[in-house]
XYZ file of C-alpha atoms in Angstrom:
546
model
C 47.424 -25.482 -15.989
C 49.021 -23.000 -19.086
C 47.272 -22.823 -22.062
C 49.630 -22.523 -24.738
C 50.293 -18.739 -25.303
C 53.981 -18.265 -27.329
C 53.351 -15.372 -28.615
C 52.631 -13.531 -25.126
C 55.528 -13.727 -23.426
C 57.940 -15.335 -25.808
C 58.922 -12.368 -27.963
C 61.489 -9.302 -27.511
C 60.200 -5.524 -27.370
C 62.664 -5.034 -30.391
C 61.159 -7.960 -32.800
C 57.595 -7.432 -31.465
C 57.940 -3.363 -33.213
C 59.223 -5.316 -36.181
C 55.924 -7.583 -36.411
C 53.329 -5.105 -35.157
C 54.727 -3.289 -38.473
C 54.284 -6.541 -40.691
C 50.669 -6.895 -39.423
C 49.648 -3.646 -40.290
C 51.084 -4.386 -43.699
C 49.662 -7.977 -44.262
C 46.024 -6.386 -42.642
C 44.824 -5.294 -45.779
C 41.166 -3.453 -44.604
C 42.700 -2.655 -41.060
C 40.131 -4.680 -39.248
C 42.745 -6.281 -36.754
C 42.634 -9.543 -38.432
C 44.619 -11.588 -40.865
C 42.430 -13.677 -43.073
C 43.524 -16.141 -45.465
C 44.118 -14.308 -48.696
C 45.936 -11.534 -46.841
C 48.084 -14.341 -45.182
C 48.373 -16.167 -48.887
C 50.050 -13.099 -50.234
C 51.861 -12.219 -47.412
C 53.193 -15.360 -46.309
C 54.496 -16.121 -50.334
C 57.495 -13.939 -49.411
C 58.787 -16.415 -46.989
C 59.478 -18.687 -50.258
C 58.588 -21.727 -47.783
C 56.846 -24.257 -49.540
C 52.852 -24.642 -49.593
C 52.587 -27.734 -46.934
C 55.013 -25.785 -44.441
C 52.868 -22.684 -45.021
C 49.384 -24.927 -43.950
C 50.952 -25.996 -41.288
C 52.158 -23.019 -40.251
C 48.339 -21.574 -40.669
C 46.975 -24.524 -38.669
C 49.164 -23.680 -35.957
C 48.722 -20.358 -35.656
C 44.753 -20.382 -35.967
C 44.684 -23.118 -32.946
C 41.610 -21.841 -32.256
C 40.259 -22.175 -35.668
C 38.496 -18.558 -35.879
C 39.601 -18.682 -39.878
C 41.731 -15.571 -38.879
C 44.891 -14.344 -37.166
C 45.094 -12.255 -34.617
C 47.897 -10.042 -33.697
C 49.520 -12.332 -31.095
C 48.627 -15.461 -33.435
C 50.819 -13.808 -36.060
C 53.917 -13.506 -33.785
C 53.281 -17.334 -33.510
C 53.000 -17.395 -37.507
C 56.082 -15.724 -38.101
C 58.226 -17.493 -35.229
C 57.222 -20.443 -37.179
C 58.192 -19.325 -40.217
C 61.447 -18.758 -38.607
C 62.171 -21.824 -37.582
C 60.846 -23.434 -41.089
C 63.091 -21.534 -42.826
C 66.406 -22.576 -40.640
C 65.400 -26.346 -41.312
C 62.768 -27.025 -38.101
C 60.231 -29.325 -38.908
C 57.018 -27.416 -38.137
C 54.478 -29.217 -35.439
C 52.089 -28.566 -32.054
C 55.349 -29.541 -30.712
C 57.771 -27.531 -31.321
C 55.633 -24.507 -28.753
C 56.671 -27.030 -26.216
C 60.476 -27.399 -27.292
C 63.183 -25.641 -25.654
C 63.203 -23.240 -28.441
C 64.323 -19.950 -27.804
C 61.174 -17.825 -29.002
C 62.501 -14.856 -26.993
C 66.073 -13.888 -29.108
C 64.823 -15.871 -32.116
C 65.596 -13.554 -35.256
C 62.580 -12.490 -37.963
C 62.235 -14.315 -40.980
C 63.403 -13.542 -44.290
C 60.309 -12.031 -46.190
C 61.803 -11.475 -49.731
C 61.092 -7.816 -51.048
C 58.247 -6.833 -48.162
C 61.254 -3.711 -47.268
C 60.495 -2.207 -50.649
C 56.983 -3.170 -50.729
C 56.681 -1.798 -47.376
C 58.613 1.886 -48.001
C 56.047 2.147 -51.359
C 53.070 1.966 -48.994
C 54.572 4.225 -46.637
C 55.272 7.110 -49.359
C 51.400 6.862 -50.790
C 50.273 7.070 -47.100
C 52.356 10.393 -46.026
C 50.377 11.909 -49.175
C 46.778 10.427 -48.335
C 47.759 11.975 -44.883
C 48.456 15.358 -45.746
C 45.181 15.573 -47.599
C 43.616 14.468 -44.733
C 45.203 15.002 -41.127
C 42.684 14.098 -38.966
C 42.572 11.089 -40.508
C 39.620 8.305 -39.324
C 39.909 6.216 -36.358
C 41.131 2.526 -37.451
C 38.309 -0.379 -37.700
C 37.554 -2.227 -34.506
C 36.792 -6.508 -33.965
C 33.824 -5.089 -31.959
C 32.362 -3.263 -34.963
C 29.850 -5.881 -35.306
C 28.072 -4.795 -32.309
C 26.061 -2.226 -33.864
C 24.376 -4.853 -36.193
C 22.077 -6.010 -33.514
C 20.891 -2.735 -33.007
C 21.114 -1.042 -36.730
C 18.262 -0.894 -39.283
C 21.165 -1.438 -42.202
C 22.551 -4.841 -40.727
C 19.817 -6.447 -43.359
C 22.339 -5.028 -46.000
C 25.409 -6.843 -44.856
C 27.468 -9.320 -47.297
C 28.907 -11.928 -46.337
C 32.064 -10.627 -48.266
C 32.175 -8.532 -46.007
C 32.752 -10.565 -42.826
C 36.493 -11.385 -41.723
C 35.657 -14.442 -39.321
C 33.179 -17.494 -38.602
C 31.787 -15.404 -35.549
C 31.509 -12.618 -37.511
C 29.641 -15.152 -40.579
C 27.248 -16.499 -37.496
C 25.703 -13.181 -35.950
C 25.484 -11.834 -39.952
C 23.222 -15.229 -40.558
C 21.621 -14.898 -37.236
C 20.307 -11.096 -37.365
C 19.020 -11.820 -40.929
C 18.131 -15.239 -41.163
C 17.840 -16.711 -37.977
C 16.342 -14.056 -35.269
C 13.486 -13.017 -37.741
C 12.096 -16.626 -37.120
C 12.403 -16.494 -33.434
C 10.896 -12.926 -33.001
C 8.091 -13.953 -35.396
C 6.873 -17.041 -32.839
C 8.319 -15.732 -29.367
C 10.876 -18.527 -29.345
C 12.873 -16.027 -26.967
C 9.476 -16.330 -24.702
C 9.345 -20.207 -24.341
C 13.049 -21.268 -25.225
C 15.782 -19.168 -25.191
C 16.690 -15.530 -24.876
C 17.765 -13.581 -28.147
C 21.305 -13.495 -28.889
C 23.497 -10.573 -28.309
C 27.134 -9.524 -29.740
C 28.307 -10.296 -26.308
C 26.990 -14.169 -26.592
C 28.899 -14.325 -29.755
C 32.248 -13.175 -28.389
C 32.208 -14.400 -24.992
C 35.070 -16.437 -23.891
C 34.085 -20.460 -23.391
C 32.740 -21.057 -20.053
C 33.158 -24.155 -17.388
C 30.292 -24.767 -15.370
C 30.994 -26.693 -11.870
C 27.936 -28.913 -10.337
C 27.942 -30.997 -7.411
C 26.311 -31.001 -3.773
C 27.831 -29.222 -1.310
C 31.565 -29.484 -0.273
C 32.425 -31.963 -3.017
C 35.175 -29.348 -3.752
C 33.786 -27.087 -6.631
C 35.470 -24.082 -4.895
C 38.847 -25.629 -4.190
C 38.738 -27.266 -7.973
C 38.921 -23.476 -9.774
C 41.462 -22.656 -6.907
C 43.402 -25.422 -8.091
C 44.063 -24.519 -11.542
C 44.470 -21.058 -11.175
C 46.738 -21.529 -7.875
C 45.128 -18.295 -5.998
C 41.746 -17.951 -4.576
C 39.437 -15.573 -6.686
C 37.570 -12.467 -4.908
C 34.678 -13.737 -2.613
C 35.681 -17.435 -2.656
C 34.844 -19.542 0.374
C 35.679 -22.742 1.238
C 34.622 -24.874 4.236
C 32.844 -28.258 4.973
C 29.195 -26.496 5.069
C 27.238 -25.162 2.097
C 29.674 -22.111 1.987
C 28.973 -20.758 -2.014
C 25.554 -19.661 -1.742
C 25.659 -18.095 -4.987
C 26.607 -18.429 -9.047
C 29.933 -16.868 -9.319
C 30.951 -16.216 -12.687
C 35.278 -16.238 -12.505
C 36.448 -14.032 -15.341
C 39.756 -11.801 -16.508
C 39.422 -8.404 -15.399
C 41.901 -5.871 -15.098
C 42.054 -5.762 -11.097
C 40.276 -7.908 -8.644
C 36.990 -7.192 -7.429
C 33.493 -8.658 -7.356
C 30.655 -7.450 -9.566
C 26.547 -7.398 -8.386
C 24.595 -9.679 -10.811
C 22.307 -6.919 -11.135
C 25.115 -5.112 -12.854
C 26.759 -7.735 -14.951
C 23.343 -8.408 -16.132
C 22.781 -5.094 -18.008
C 26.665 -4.798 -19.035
C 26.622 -5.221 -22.944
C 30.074 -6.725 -23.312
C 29.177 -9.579 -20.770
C 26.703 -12.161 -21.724
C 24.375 -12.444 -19.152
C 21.741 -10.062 -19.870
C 19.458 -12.845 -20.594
C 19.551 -14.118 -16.941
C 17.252 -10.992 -15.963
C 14.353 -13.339 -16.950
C 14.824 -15.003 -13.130
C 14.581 -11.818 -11.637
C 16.167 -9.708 -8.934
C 15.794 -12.979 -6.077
C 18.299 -14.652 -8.296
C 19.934 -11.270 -9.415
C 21.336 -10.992 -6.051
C 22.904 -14.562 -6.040
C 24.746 -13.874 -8.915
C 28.153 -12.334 -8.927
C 30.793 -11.891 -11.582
C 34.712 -12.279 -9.853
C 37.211 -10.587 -11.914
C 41.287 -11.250 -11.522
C 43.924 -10.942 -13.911
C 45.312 -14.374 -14.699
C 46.706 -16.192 -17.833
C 44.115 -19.083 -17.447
C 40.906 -16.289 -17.719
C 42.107 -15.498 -20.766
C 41.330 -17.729 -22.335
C 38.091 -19.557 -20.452
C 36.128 -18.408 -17.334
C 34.534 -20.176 -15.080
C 31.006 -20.866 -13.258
C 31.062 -21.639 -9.609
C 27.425 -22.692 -8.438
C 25.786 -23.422 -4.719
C 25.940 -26.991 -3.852
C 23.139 -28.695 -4.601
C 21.035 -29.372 -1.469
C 19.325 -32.420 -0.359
C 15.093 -32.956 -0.102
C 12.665 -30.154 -0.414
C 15.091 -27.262 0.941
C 16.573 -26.974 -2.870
C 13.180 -26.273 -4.140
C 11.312 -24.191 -1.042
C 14.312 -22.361 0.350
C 15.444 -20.814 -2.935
C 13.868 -18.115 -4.079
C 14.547 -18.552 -7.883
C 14.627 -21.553 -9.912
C 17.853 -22.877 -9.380
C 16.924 -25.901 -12.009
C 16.169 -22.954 -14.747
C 19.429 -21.193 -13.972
C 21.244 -24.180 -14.408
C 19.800 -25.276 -17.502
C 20.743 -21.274 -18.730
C 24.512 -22.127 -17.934
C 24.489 -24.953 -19.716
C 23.448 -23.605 -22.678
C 26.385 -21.247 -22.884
C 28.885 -23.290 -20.915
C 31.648 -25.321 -23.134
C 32.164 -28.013 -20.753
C 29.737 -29.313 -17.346
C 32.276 -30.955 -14.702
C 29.489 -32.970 -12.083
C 31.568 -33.175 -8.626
C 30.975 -36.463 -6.070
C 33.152 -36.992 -3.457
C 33.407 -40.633 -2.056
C 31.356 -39.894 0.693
C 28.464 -37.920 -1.274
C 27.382 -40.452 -3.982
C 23.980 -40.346 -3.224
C 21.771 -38.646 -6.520
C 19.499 -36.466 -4.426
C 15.597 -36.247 -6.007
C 17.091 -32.476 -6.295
C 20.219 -33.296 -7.905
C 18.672 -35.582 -10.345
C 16.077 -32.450 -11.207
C 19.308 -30.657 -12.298
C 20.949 -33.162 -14.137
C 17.840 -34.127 -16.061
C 18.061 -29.660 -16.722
C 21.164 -30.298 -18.736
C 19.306 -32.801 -21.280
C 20.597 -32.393 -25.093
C 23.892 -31.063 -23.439
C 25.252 -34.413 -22.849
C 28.623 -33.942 -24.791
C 29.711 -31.553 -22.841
C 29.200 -33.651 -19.246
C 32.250 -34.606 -17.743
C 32.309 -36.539 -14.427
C 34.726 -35.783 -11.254
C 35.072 -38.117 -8.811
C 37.209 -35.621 -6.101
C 38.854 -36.032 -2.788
C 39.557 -39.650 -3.938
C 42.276 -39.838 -1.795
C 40.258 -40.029 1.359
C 39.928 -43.877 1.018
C 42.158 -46.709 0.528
C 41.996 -48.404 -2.905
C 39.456 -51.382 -2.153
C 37.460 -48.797 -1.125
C 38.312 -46.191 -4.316
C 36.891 -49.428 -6.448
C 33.534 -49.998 -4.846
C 32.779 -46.128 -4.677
C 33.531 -46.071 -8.620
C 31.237 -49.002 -8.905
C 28.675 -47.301 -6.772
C 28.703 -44.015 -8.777
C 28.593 -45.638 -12.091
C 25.353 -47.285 -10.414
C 24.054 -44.075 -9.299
C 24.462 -42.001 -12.593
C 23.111 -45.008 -14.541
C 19.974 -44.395 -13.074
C 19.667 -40.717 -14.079
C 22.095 -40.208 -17.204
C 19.907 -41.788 -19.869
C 22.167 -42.965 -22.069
C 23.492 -46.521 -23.224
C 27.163 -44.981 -23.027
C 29.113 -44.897 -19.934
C 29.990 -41.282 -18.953
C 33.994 -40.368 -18.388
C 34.600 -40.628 -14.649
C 37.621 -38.496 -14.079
C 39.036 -39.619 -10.327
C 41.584 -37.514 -8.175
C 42.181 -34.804 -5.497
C 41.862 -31.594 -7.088
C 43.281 -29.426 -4.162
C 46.621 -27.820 -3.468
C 46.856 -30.504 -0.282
C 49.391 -33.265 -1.647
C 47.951 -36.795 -2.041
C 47.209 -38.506 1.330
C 49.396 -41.507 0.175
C 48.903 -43.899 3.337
C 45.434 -44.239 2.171
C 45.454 -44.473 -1.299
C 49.613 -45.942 -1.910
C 52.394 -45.589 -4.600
C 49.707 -47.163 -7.327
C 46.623 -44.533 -6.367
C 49.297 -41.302 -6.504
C 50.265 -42.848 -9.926
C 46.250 -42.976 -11.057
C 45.717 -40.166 -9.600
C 47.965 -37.872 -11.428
C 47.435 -39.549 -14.954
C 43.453 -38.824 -14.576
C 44.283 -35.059 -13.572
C 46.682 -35.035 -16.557
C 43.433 -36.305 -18.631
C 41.338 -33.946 -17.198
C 43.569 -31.016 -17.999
C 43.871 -31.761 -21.142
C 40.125 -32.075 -21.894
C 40.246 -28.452 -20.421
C 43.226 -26.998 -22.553
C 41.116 -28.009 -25.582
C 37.907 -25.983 -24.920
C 39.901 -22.562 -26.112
C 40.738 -24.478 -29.333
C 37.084 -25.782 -29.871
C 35.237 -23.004 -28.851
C 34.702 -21.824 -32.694
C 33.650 -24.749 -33.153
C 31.265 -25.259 -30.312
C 29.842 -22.125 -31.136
C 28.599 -23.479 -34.538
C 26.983 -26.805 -33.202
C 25.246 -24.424 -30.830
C 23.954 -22.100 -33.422
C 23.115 -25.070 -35.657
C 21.044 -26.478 -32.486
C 19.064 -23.177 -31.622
C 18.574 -22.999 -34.997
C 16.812 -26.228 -35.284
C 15.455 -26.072 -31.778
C 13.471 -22.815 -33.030
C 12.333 -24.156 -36.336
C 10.674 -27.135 -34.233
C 9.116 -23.809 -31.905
C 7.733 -22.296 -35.246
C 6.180 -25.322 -36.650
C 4.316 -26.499 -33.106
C 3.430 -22.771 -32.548
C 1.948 -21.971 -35.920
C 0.150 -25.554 -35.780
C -1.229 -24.415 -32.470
C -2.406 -21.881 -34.395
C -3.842 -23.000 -37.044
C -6.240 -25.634 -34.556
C -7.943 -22.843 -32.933
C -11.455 -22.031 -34.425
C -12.503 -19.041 -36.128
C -14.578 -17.139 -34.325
C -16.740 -19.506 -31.047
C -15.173 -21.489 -28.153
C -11.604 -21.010 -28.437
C -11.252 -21.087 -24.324
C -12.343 -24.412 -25.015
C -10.349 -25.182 -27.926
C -6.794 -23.705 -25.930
C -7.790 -25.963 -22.791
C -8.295 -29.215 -25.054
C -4.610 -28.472 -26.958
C -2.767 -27.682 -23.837
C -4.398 -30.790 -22.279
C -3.239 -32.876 -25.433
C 0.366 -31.190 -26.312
C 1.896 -34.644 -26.810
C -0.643 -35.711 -29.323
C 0.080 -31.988 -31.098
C 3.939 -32.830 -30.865
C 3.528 -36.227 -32.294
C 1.122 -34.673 -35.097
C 3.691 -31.743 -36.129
C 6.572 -34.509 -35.840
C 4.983 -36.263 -38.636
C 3.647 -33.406 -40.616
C 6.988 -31.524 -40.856
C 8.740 -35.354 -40.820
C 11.092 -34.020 -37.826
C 13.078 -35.939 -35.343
C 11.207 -36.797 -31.914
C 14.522 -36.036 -29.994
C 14.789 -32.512 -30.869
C 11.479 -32.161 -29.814
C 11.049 -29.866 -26.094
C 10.209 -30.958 -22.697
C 6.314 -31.350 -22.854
C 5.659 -30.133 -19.236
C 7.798 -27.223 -19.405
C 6.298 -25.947 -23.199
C 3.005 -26.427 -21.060
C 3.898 -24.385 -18.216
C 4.562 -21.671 -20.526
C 2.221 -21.617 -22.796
C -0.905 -21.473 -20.281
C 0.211 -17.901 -20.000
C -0.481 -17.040 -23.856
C -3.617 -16.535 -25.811
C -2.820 -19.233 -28.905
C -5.601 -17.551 -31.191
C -2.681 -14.304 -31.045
C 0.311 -16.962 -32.476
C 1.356 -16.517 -36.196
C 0.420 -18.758 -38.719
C 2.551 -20.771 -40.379
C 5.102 -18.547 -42.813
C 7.024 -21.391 -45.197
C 9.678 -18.702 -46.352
C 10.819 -18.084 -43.195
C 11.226 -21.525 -42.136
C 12.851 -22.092 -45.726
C 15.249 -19.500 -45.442
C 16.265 -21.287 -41.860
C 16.777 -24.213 -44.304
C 18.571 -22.798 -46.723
C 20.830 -21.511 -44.014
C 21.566 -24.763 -42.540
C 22.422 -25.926 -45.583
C 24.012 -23.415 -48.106
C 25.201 -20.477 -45.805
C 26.748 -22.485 -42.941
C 28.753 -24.807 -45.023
C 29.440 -21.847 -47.627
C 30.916 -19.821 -44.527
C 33.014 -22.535 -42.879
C 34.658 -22.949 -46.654
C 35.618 -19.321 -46.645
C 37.582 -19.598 -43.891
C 38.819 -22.988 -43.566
C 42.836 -22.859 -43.811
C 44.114 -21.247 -46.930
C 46.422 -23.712 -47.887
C 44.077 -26.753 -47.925
């Protein structure tokens, strides 16, 4: 699997100089990024006209950040390139036999002279100063979740979505969940790293349905500490990232590592701390996505009483940051284990992001292939509640060819169309992971104005001054009713609602006369968010040329 990367290898040393010199021109405020009206005014001098130029943008900015980057700009200029020698511009043409490599630099009428002027006025600002400072940084925004002065941040001010989303959160947003623990009973708060983490695919299944072998498969080498073998061989999470060299990293370290985004997983403690490992390799493919390799879910009460963590907690943890959720059967495991069904029912309001794998399909013969497929459908209908049928994906996702004499000419055929399918599902996450990250601030956003509204009416139904014991015991007893009450009072919908047994569990460990009361400014500024800021920000840095 490539994910498409032109710019990467695609360019010579000699034109690369050229365009590392353009971008530093077109950057205006030297942040490293290219947003649209430095691209509008740079772009003009390729006299190509305004629906060539969007398209250009669109294809450049695949991953719609509302910015370019500096290899996204090789891409925008290679474009431009071929636009101007009579190419019709499309996703296409990355895939052409096109040679990127020797292709010449566009014509950019008068940027030569515009580009000698700012060179002159710079050799004086440098003289007056010659140490000069140190150029701005992407990862600037790092010290906002720790500085007093992010509360004075503009929005002007912010070059990217991303950048727009942890500005809204530290103002707007984590106020609100501070205020009524929502970090306590929900989620943990968010970090720079969670912001700028790479997407993530998560990999379920029971053991040796091939979870292992699947990530071997796309990236064609085995990562550091991978096992593979009939018997529950992964016995921990291993995260699969890009690293520099390969090596293996101690959860207990990747946990307090602030450019990773796992430090909320110290909530499970060290017996799950030392389950978890982070595998690093240079490779293409990490890149751009990393992936989560768990322990095969086990069978009866060994899942729950031979762990030491809560395996159904972790799970549900990964699949709030995870892009996509591949669940693994092989034709001989269809059986939905109580265990299994515990950690499928974990991933509940996540259910766009579940994608099915039927593997190792080729170990029986196509009459057989057709009653396993009917068997599985039967066997998730029972625990995916929903009315729509999930996407079953069926192949052999190993480096073994196809065993034809069991499946024959018409099962290699199906076989290689699903895993086309399937690759392409995966090729998009790097393309929608901007926008995945605004449904999921959108949804933890709403998730923890539903938290403030049942905590501060939790509040408010404790007495003054005798028998609150008595009072907690009677609203823990009766959280439904309480749910149902705030649902109506607040008029908000019963599916966003939390799992009653879980809210429960956790808040038996408070004391509810210590909660907040209800503060309507807060939870209007949430509003006002969702509503004004969110949409105001996405406008900003939609494509220029719309």
């Amino acid at each position: 699997m490539e994910i498409d990367s032109v710019a990467a290898g695609s360019c010579s040393k000699e034109n690369q100089l050229i365009y590392k010199e353009w971008f530093e021109f077109a950057d205006s405020d030297g942040d490293g990024r290219i947003t649209g009206n430095d691209a509008i005014k740079f772009f003009s001098m390729s006299n190509l006209p305004r629906p060539e130029l969007k398209q250009v943008w669109a294809i450049a900015d695949a991953k719609r950040q509302g910015y370019l980057g500096f290899k996204d700009f090789i891409v925008a200029m290679q474009l431009v390139s071929l636009a101007q020698t009579g190419h019709e511009i499309s996703h296409d043409v990355l895939h052409s036999d096109v040679d990127f490599k020797n292709m010449n630099p566009p014509v950019m009428e008068g940027l030569g002279v515009l580009m000698a002027k700012k060179k002159h006025s710079s050799s004086k600002s440098s003289d007056l100063n010659v140490n000069g400072s140190p150029s701005a940084d992407a990862s600037l925004t790092a010290h906002w979740f720790s500085s007093k002065s992010s509360k004075k941040i503009s929005l002007s001010s912010v070059t990217s979505i991303v950048d727009g989303l942890k500005r809204l959160y530290i103002q707007k947003l984590k106020p609100l969940e501070v205020a009524y623990r929502f970090n306590d009973f929900v989620s943990p708060l968010l970090t720079n790293s969670d912001f700028d983490a790479k997407p993530m695919v998560m990999l379920l299944g029971q053991y040796s349905t091939g979870k292992t072998t699947f990530i071997k498969h796309l990236l064609k080498a085995s990562y550091p500490g991978a096992h593979i073998g009939p018997e529950p061989t992964t016995d921990r999470f291993v995260v699969v990232m890009s690293g520099p060299d390969e090596r293996s990293i101690p959860g207990n370290t990747v946990a307090v590592q602030a450019d990773m985004p796992f430090s909320g997983l110290t909530t499970f403690g060290t017996a799950f701390l030392s389950k978890f490992e982070c595998s690093q390799m240079p490779h293409p493919l990490l890149e751009h996505v990393a992936f989560v390799d768990t322990p095969g879910v086990l069978s009866g009460e060994k899942q729950r009483t031979q762990r030491a963590y809560d395996f159904t907690g972790v799970t549900s943890w990964f699949a709030s940051k995870c892009d996509l959720i591949l669940l693994l059967f092989d034709p001989h495991k269809l059986d939905v284990s109580d265990e299994f069904k515990r950690v499928i029912s974990s991933l509940r309001g996540h259910d766009d992001k579940i994608r099915v794998v039927l593997n190792k399909a080729d170990q029986v013969d196509t009459q057989q292939l057709m009653r396993v497929y009917g068997a599985l459908m039967w066997s998730l209908g029972k625990v995916l509640n929903t009315p729509e049928v999930s996407r079953v994906y069926i192949g052999s996702f190993s480096d073994k060819p196809i065993n034809e004499a069991a499946t024959g000419p018409i099962g290699r055929e199906l076989f290689e169309k699903e895993q086309d399918d399937l690759l392409a599902d995966l090729k998009d996450i790097p393309k929608k992971a901007c926008d995945r990250r605004i449904n999921e601030f959108v949804k933890r956003a709403r998730a923890a104005k539903i938290h403030a509204c049942i905590i501060s009416h939790l509040k408010k139904e404790m007495p003054a001054i005798m028998g609150k014991a008595k009072a907690q015991q009677k609203l823990v007893d009766n959280l439904e009713d309480v749910f149902g009450k705030v649902q109506r009072e607040h008029h908000l919908p019963k599916g966003d609602f939390p799992n009653v047994e879980q809210f429960r569990e956790v808040l038996c460990g408070y004391n509810i006369d210590k909660f907040e009361k209800l503060k309507p400014k807060m939870l209007q500024t949430v509003d006002d968010m969702l509503g004004y800021d969110i949409p105001e920000l996405l406008k900003n840095f939609r494509n220029p040329y719309d």
